[in-house]
Amino acid sequence: MSTTICQVMGFIVSSLGVAGCIVSTAMDMWSTQDLYDNPVTAVFQYQGLWRSCVRQSSGFTECRPYFTILGLPAMFQAVRALMIVGIVLGILGLLVCIFAMKCIRIGNMEDSAKANMTLTSGIMFIIAGLCAITGVSVFANMLVTNFWMSTANMYQGMQNVQNRYTFGSALFVGWVAGGLALVGGIMMCLACRGLMPEESRYKAVSYNASGRNISYRTGPYKVGSGYEPETKTRKGAGYEEAARSEDGRRSYPSKYDYV
């Protein structure tokens, strides 16, 4: 029961993470204009991964997509690639996870196959979460670098008017989504251990070799067999073993002993 709950919860959390990655990638507010020095403005600018937008005070918003690919910075294109890879891996992981659910029976699929599929989907979710977190972090690093460079230029008087951009809402959505995908993948990997069938344990069986049980004795004794019949001794006054004499010689019974 605990394995099923862990698997279902991992699927739900991972689904939320993948959906958050898709929403974050499609949002336009990856970077927004900083209004710290000029809180009242007639134009508000913000940018995303696919287009830049301008919103006027009248409420009219105009967006313009990026018509070039080679003209964009290399780090910007790397962020795009990381987010797309994370989304693709997340969607594939969801498809694999659906067929790996323990509460769903498809044909005669064994538990070992479901365990392998669960582990595969968990690894996909972990990689997708790492791609999303890495992409958002790289973009945030670009914003921080450009922000302080613009601030330094403004204070040096090199440029009077300079638009500075700060973190947009899409960055926070991407961080949360990547974290959810990462946690969901870890939960799926933990559920894989419960789906693995227990290894069959065989009890040790001792086998005795057929044939005679020959016992070996050291020293001048002869080799004896365990199946040799025991010799019967005749009990009688005449057939008792004579005691040895004090000088070491053996004494034999006399004829008077048989009377």
mmCIF file of C-alpha atoms in Angstrom:
data_model
loop_
_atom_site.group_PDB
_atom_site.id
_atom_site.type_symbol
_atom_site.label_atom_id
_atom_site.label_comp_id
_atom_site.label_asym_id
_atom_site.label_seq_id
_atom_site.Cartn_x
_atom_site.Cartn_y
_atom_site.Cartn_z
ATOM 1 C CA MET A 1 0.000 0.000 0.000
ATOM 2 C CA SER A 2 2.814 2.416 0.858
ATOM 3 C CA THR A 3 4.504 1.682 -2.471
ATOM 4 C CA THR A 4 1.338 2.544 -4.381
ATOM 5 C CA ILE A 5 0.885 5.779 -2.432
ATOM 6 C CA CYS A 6 4.509 6.780 -3.034
ATOM 7 C CA GLN A 7 4.169 6.026 -6.730
ATOM 8 C CA VAL A 8 0.909 7.963 -7.107
ATOM 9 C CA MET A 9 2.245 10.939 -5.152
ATOM 10 C CA GLY A 10 5.414 10.935 -7.255
ATOM 11 C CA PHE A 11 3.310 10.913 -10.415
ATOM 12 C CA ILE A 12 1.180 13.843 -9.214
ATOM 13 C CA VAL A 13 4.152 15.928 -8.059
ATOM 14 C CA SER A 14 6.056 15.226 -11.271
ATOM 15 C CA SER A 15 3.008 16.152 -13.350
ATOM 16 C CA LEU A 16 2.795 19.488 -11.561
ATOM 17 C CA GLY A 17 6.494 20.042 -12.149
ATOM 18 C CA VAL A 18 6.297 19.280 -15.869
ATOM 19 C CA ALA A 19 3.226 21.501 -16.243
ATOM 20 C CA GLY A 20 5.058 24.299 -14.422
ATOM 21 C CA CYS A 21 8.036 23.939 -16.779
ATOM 22 C CA ILE A 22 5.723 24.297 -19.791
ATOM 23 C CA VAL A 23 4.017 27.361 -18.309
ATOM 24 C CA SER A 24 7.329 28.946 -17.354
ATOM 25 C CA THR A 25 8.771 28.442 -20.832
ATOM 26 C CA ALA A 26 5.714 29.983 -22.483
ATOM 27 C CA MET A 27 5.550 33.019 -20.170
ATOM 28 C CA ASP A 28 6.789 36.389 -21.348
ATOM 29 C CA MET A 29 7.936 37.762 -18.011
ATOM 30 C CA TRP A 30 11.361 36.228 -17.687
ATOM 31 C CA SER A 31 12.824 39.679 -17.213
ATOM 32 C CA THR A 32 10.906 42.827 -16.289
ATOM 33 C CA GLN A 33 11.931 46.454 -16.309
ATOM 34 C CA ASP A 34 13.282 47.697 -13.004
ATOM 35 C CA LEU A 35 11.176 50.605 -11.688
ATOM 36 C CA TYR A 36 13.244 51.397 -8.605
ATOM 37 C CA ASP A 37 14.515 54.783 -9.825
ATOM 38 C CA ASN A 38 11.456 55.595 -11.934
ATOM 39 C CA PRO A 39 8.287 54.153 -10.358
ATOM 40 C CA VAL A 40 5.979 56.233 -12.576
ATOM 41 C CA THR A 41 6.442 55.526 -16.257
ATOM 42 C CA ALA A 42 4.252 55.522 -19.333
ATOM 43 C CA VAL A 43 5.910 52.411 -20.792
ATOM 44 C CA PHE A 44 6.672 49.124 -19.064
ATOM 45 C CA GLN A 45 8.869 46.601 -20.820
ATOM 46 C CA TYR A 46 9.313 42.913 -20.177
ATOM 47 C CA GLN A 47 10.917 40.066 -22.091
ATOM 48 C CA GLY A 48 10.558 36.318 -22.411
ATOM 49 C CA LEU A 49 12.317 33.505 -24.190
ATOM 50 C CA TRP A 50 10.365 33.961 -27.405
ATOM 51 C CA ARG A 51 9.316 37.615 -27.587
ATOM 52 C CA SER A 52 9.596 41.025 -25.961
ATOM 53 C CA CYS A 53 6.573 43.074 -24.935
ATOM 54 C CA VAL A 54 5.783 46.703 -24.182
ATOM 55 C CA ARG A 55 2.791 47.735 -22.084
ATOM 56 C CA GLN A 56 1.620 51.306 -22.121
ATOM 57 C CA SER A 57 -0.157 53.192 -19.360
ATOM 58 C CA SER A 58 -3.369 53.086 -21.364
ATOM 59 C CA GLY A 59 -3.401 49.299 -21.021
ATOM 60 C CA PHE A 60 -2.400 48.555 -24.596
ATOM 61 C CA THR A 61 0.235 45.819 -24.869
ATOM 62 C CA GLU A 62 2.304 45.099 -27.929
ATOM 63 C CA CYS A 63 4.570 42.054 -28.240
ATOM 64 C CA ARG A 64 7.229 41.455 -30.833
ATOM 65 C CA PRO A 65 8.769 38.001 -31.352
ATOM 66 C CA TYR A 66 12.462 37.457 -31.898
ATOM 67 C CA PHE A 67 12.850 37.112 -35.640
ATOM 68 C CA THR A 68 16.431 35.902 -35.398
ATOM 69 C CA ILE A 69 18.159 32.930 -33.866
ATOM 70 C CA LEU A 70 21.812 33.533 -34.636
ATOM 71 C CA GLY A 71 21.581 37.130 -33.445
ATOM 72 C CA LEU A 72 20.629 36.084 -29.914
ATOM 73 C CA PRO A 73 23.303 35.512 -27.237
ATOM 74 C CA ALA A 74 24.652 31.992 -26.867
ATOM 75 C CA MET A 75 23.585 31.749 -23.239
ATOM 76 C CA PHE A 76 20.066 32.792 -24.207
ATOM 77 C CA GLN A 77 19.885 29.962 -26.736
ATOM 78 C CA ALA A 78 21.293 27.547 -24.160
ATOM 79 C CA VAL A 79 18.461 28.457 -21.780
ATOM 80 C CA ARG A 80 15.948 27.728 -24.519
ATOM 81 C CA ALA A 81 17.534 24.364 -25.219
ATOM 82 C CA LEU A 82 17.594 23.369 -21.540
ATOM 83 C CA MET A 83 13.932 24.212 -21.047
ATOM 84 C CA ILE A 84 12.878 22.330 -24.180
ATOM 85 C CA VAL A 85 14.908 19.259 -23.183
ATOM 86 C CA GLY A 86 13.385 19.347 -19.714
ATOM 87 C CA ILE A 87 9.850 19.521 -21.127
ATOM 88 C CA VAL A 88 10.448 16.664 -23.582
ATOM 89 C CA LEU A 89 11.959 14.409 -20.912
ATOM 90 C CA GLY A 90 9.150 15.275 -18.513
ATOM 91 C CA ILE A 91 6.436 14.381 -21.033
ATOM 92 C CA LEU A 92 8.160 11.088 -21.902
ATOM 93 C CA GLY A 93 8.519 10.336 -18.207
ATOM 94 C CA LEU A 94 4.781 10.898 -17.686
ATOM 95 C CA LEU A 95 3.917 8.506 -20.511
ATOM 96 C CA VAL A 96 6.210 5.819 -19.129
ATOM 97 C CA CYS A 97 4.939 6.390 -15.590
ATOM 98 C CA ILE A 98 1.305 5.898 -16.622
ATOM 99 C CA PHE A 99 2.024 2.380 -17.872
ATOM 100 C CA ALA A 100 4.178 1.657 -14.814
ATOM 101 C CA MET A 101 1.489 2.445 -12.254
ATOM 102 C CA LYS A 102 0.865 -0.463 -9.900
ATOM 103 C CA CYS A 103 -2.876 0.222 -9.802
ATOM 104 C CA ILE A 104 -3.126 -0.207 -13.582
ATOM 105 C CA ARG A 105 -2.943 -3.694 -15.080
ATOM 106 C CA ILE A 106 -1.954 -4.044 -18.723
ATOM 107 C CA GLY A 107 -1.948 -7.618 -19.950
ATOM 108 C CA ASN A 108 0.390 -9.941 -18.085
ATOM 109 C CA MET A 109 3.011 -7.332 -17.242
ATOM 110 C CA GLU A 110 5.173 -8.508 -14.371
ATOM 111 C CA ASP A 111 6.115 -6.426 -11.354
ATOM 112 C CA SER A 112 9.768 -6.446 -12.378
ATOM 113 C CA ALA A 113 8.893 -4.739 -15.663
ATOM 114 C CA LYS A 114 6.812 -2.152 -13.816
ATOM 115 C CA ALA A 115 9.695 -1.551 -11.437
ATOM 116 C CA ASN A 116 12.099 -0.914 -14.316
ATOM 117 C CA MET A 117 9.631 1.441 -15.977
ATOM 118 C CA THR A 118 9.106 3.290 -12.694
ATOM 119 C CA LEU A 119 12.848 3.722 -12.259
ATOM 120 C CA THR A 120 13.182 4.952 -15.849
ATOM 121 C CA SER A 121 10.445 7.546 -15.402
ATOM 122 C CA GLY A 122 11.978 8.674 -12.115
ATOM 123 C CA ILE A 123 15.345 9.246 -13.761
ATOM 124 C CA MET A 124 13.641 11.196 -16.561
ATOM 125 C CA PHE A 125 11.862 13.419 -14.035
ATOM 126 C CA ILE A 126 15.098 14.067 -12.159
ATOM 127 C CA ILE A 127 16.925 15.065 -15.354
ATOM 128 C CA ALA A 128 13.985 17.243 -16.442
ATOM 129 C CA GLY A 129 13.976 19.027 -13.088
ATOM 130 C CA LEU A 130 17.718 19.600 -13.231
ATOM 131 C CA CYS A 131 17.445 20.997 -16.769
ATOM 132 C CA ALA A 132 14.708 23.414 -15.712
ATOM 133 C CA ILE A 133 16.570 24.585 -12.613
ATOM 134 C CA THR A 134 19.805 24.989 -14.578
ATOM 135 C CA GLY A 135 18.145 26.940 -17.383
ATOM 136 C CA VAL A 136 16.379 29.334 -15.026
ATOM 137 C CA SER A 137 19.536 29.816 -12.964
ATOM 138 C CA VAL A 138 21.618 30.614 -16.053
ATOM 139 C CA PHE A 139 19.092 33.220 -17.155
ATOM 140 C CA ALA A 140 19.022 34.711 -13.657
ATOM 141 C CA ASN A 141 22.816 34.953 -13.703
ATOM 142 C CA MET A 142 22.634 36.823 -17.006
ATOM 143 C CA LEU A 143 20.140 39.281 -15.504
ATOM 144 C CA VAL A 144 22.289 39.892 -12.442
ATOM 145 C CA THR A 145 25.385 40.530 -14.560
ATOM 146 C CA ASN A 146 23.578 42.930 -16.905
ATOM 147 C CA PHE A 147 21.895 44.703 -13.974
ATOM 148 C CA TRP A 148 25.128 45.568 -12.208
ATOM 149 C CA MET A 149 26.854 46.524 -15.438
ATOM 150 C CA SER A 150 24.004 48.915 -16.246
ATOM 151 C CA THR A 151 24.092 50.313 -12.716
ATOM 152 C CA ALA A 152 27.830 50.948 -12.920
ATOM 153 C CA ASN A 153 27.438 52.741 -16.257
ATOM 154 C CA MET A 154 24.666 54.933 -14.865
ATOM 155 C CA TYR A 155 26.667 56.012 -11.819
ATOM 156 C CA GLN A 156 29.726 56.783 -13.936
ATOM 157 C CA GLY A 157 27.704 59.096 -16.113
ATOM 158 C CA MET A 158 28.484 57.189 -19.254
ATOM 159 C CA GLN A 159 24.837 56.817 -20.109
ATOM 160 C CA ASN A 160 21.998 58.827 -18.625
ATOM 161 C CA VAL A 161 19.096 56.637 -19.673
ATOM 162 C CA GLN A 162 19.538 52.919 -19.133
ATOM 163 C CA ASN A 163 16.807 50.315 -18.811
ATOM 164 C CA ARG A 164 17.647 47.752 -16.178
ATOM 165 C CA TYR A 165 15.866 44.406 -15.982
ATOM 166 C CA THR A 166 15.227 42.303 -12.936
ATOM 167 C CA PHE A 167 13.734 38.901 -12.178
ATOM 168 C CA GLY A 168 10.360 38.179 -13.702
ATOM 169 C CA SER A 169 7.619 35.897 -12.418
ATOM 170 C CA ALA A 170 8.565 33.178 -14.926
ATOM 171 C CA LEU A 171 11.869 32.582 -13.139
ATOM 172 C CA PHE A 172 10.178 31.755 -9.849
ATOM 173 C CA VAL A 173 7.682 29.498 -11.619
ATOM 174 C CA GLY A 174 10.573 27.685 -13.299
ATOM 175 C CA TRP A 175 12.464 27.194 -10.040
ATOM 176 C CA VAL A 176 9.413 25.793 -8.283
ATOM 177 C CA ALA A 177 8.524 23.579 -11.244
ATOM 178 C CA GLY A 178 12.050 22.184 -11.476
ATOM 179 C CA GLY A 179 12.044 21.434 -7.758
ATOM 180 C CA LEU A 180 8.710 19.620 -8.012
ATOM 181 C CA ALA A 181 9.931 17.521 -10.935
ATOM 182 C CA LEU A 182 13.092 16.671 -9.017
ATOM 183 C CA VAL A 183 11.165 15.629 -5.885
ATOM 184 C CA GLY A 184 8.691 13.616 -7.946
ATOM 185 C CA GLY A 185 11.520 11.760 -9.676
ATOM 186 C CA ILE A 186 13.091 10.876 -6.328
ATOM 187 C CA MET A 187 9.746 9.542 -5.083
ATOM 188 C CA MET A 188 9.407 7.389 -8.193
ATOM 189 C CA CYS A 189 12.874 5.957 -7.647
ATOM 190 C CA LEU A 190 11.954 5.127 -4.047
ATOM 191 C CA ALA A 191 8.737 3.443 -5.217
ATOM 192 C CA CYS A 192 10.802 1.275 -7.564
ATOM 193 C CA ARG A 193 12.341 -0.551 -4.598
ATOM 194 C CA GLY A 194 8.923 -1.605 -3.332
ATOM 195 C CA LEU A 195 7.890 -2.916 -6.753
ATOM 196 C CA MET A 196 10.886 -5.198 -7.113
ATOM 197 C CA PRO A 197 9.913 -8.842 -6.467
ATOM 198 C CA GLU A 198 11.517 -10.495 -3.500
ATOM 199 C CA GLU A 199 14.389 -12.786 -4.318
ATOM 200 C CA SER A 200 13.599 -16.447 -3.882
ATOM 201 C CA ARG A 201 15.462 -17.950 -1.012
ATOM 202 C CA TYR A 202 16.478 -21.600 -1.239
ATOM 203 C CA LYS A 203 17.167 -23.615 1.843
ATOM 204 C CA ALA A 204 20.405 -25.518 1.934
ATOM 205 C CA VAL A 205 19.964 -29.275 1.438
ATOM 206 C CA SER A 206 22.682 -31.693 2.460
ATOM 207 C CA TYR A 207 23.228 -34.750 0.310
ATOM 208 C CA ASN A 208 25.047 -37.859 1.524
ATOM 209 C CA ALA A 209 27.140 -39.816 -0.896
ATOM 210 C CA SER A 210 25.811 -43.292 -1.631
ATOM 211 C CA GLY A 211 27.912 -46.292 -0.825
ATOM 212 C CA ARG A 212 29.750 -47.478 2.192
ATOM 213 C CA ASN A 213 30.612 -45.053 4.877
ATOM 214 C CA ILE A 214 34.256 -45.802 5.202
ATOM 215 C CA SER A 215 35.964 -44.533 8.274
ATOM 216 C CA TYR A 216 39.680 -44.045 8.329
ATOM 217 C CA ARG A 217 41.814 -44.389 11.389
ATOM 218 C CA THR A 218 45.313 -43.206 11.867
ATOM 219 C CA GLY A 219 48.055 -45.382 13.141
ATOM 220 C CA PRO A 220 48.557 -49.095 12.785
ATOM 221 C CA TYR A 221 44.849 -49.829 12.877
ATOM 222 C CA LYS A 222 43.128 -51.359 9.895
ATOM 223 C CA VAL A 223 40.557 -49.650 7.807
ATOM 224 C CA GLY A 224 37.142 -50.547 9.070
ATOM 225 C CA SER A 225 33.731 -50.353 7.532
ATOM 226 C CA GLY A 226 30.718 -48.949 9.304
ATOM 227 C CA TYR A 227 28.603 -51.837 8.087
ATOM 228 C CA GLU A 228 30.702 -54.677 9.439
ATOM 229 C CA PRO A 229 28.790 -56.994 11.740
ATOM 230 C CA GLU A 230 29.714 -56.889 15.333
ATOM 231 C CA THR A 231 31.432 -60.010 16.634
ATOM 232 C CA LYS A 232 29.664 -61.786 19.400
ATOM 233 C CA THR A 233 31.683 -62.862 22.315
ATOM 234 C CA ARG A 234 30.965 -66.089 24.065
ATOM 235 C CA LYS A 235 30.645 -65.750 27.716
ATOM 236 C CA GLY A 236 31.809 -68.585 29.853
ATOM 237 C CA ALA A 237 34.217 -69.488 32.488
ATOM 238 C CA GLY A 238 36.454 -71.333 30.046
ATOM 239 C CA TYR A 239 36.419 -68.726 27.356
ATOM 240 C CA GLU A 240 37.077 -65.628 29.387
ATOM 241 C CA GLU A 241 40.243 -63.808 28.571
ATOM 242 C CA ALA A 242 42.995 -64.783 30.849
ATOM 243 C CA ALA A 243 44.544 -62.061 32.876
ATOM 244 C CA ARG A 244 48.113 -61.228 32.311
ATOM 245 C CA SER A 245 50.621 -62.258 34.872
ATOM 246 C CA GLU A 246 52.720 -59.841 36.739
ATOM 247 C CA ASP A 247 55.855 -60.602 34.656
ATOM 248 C CA GLY A 248 54.016 -59.749 31.380
ATOM 249 C CA ARG A 249 53.421 -63.294 30.161
ATOM 250 C CA ARG A 250 49.964 -64.475 29.190
ATOM 251 C CA SER A 251 48.516 -67.292 31.256
ATOM 252 C CA TYR A 252 46.277 -69.847 29.599
ATOM 253 C CA PRO A 253 43.458 -71.698 31.335
ATOM 254 C CA SER A 254 44.236 -75.074 32.739
ATOM 255 C CA LYS A 255 42.267 -78.223 32.247
ATOM 256 C CA TYR A 256 40.795 -77.892 35.682
ATOM 257 C CA ASP A 257 38.988 -74.683 34.636
ATOM 258 C CA TYR A 258 36.656 -76.688 32.339
ATOM 259 C CA VAL A 259 35.501 -79.073 35.010
#
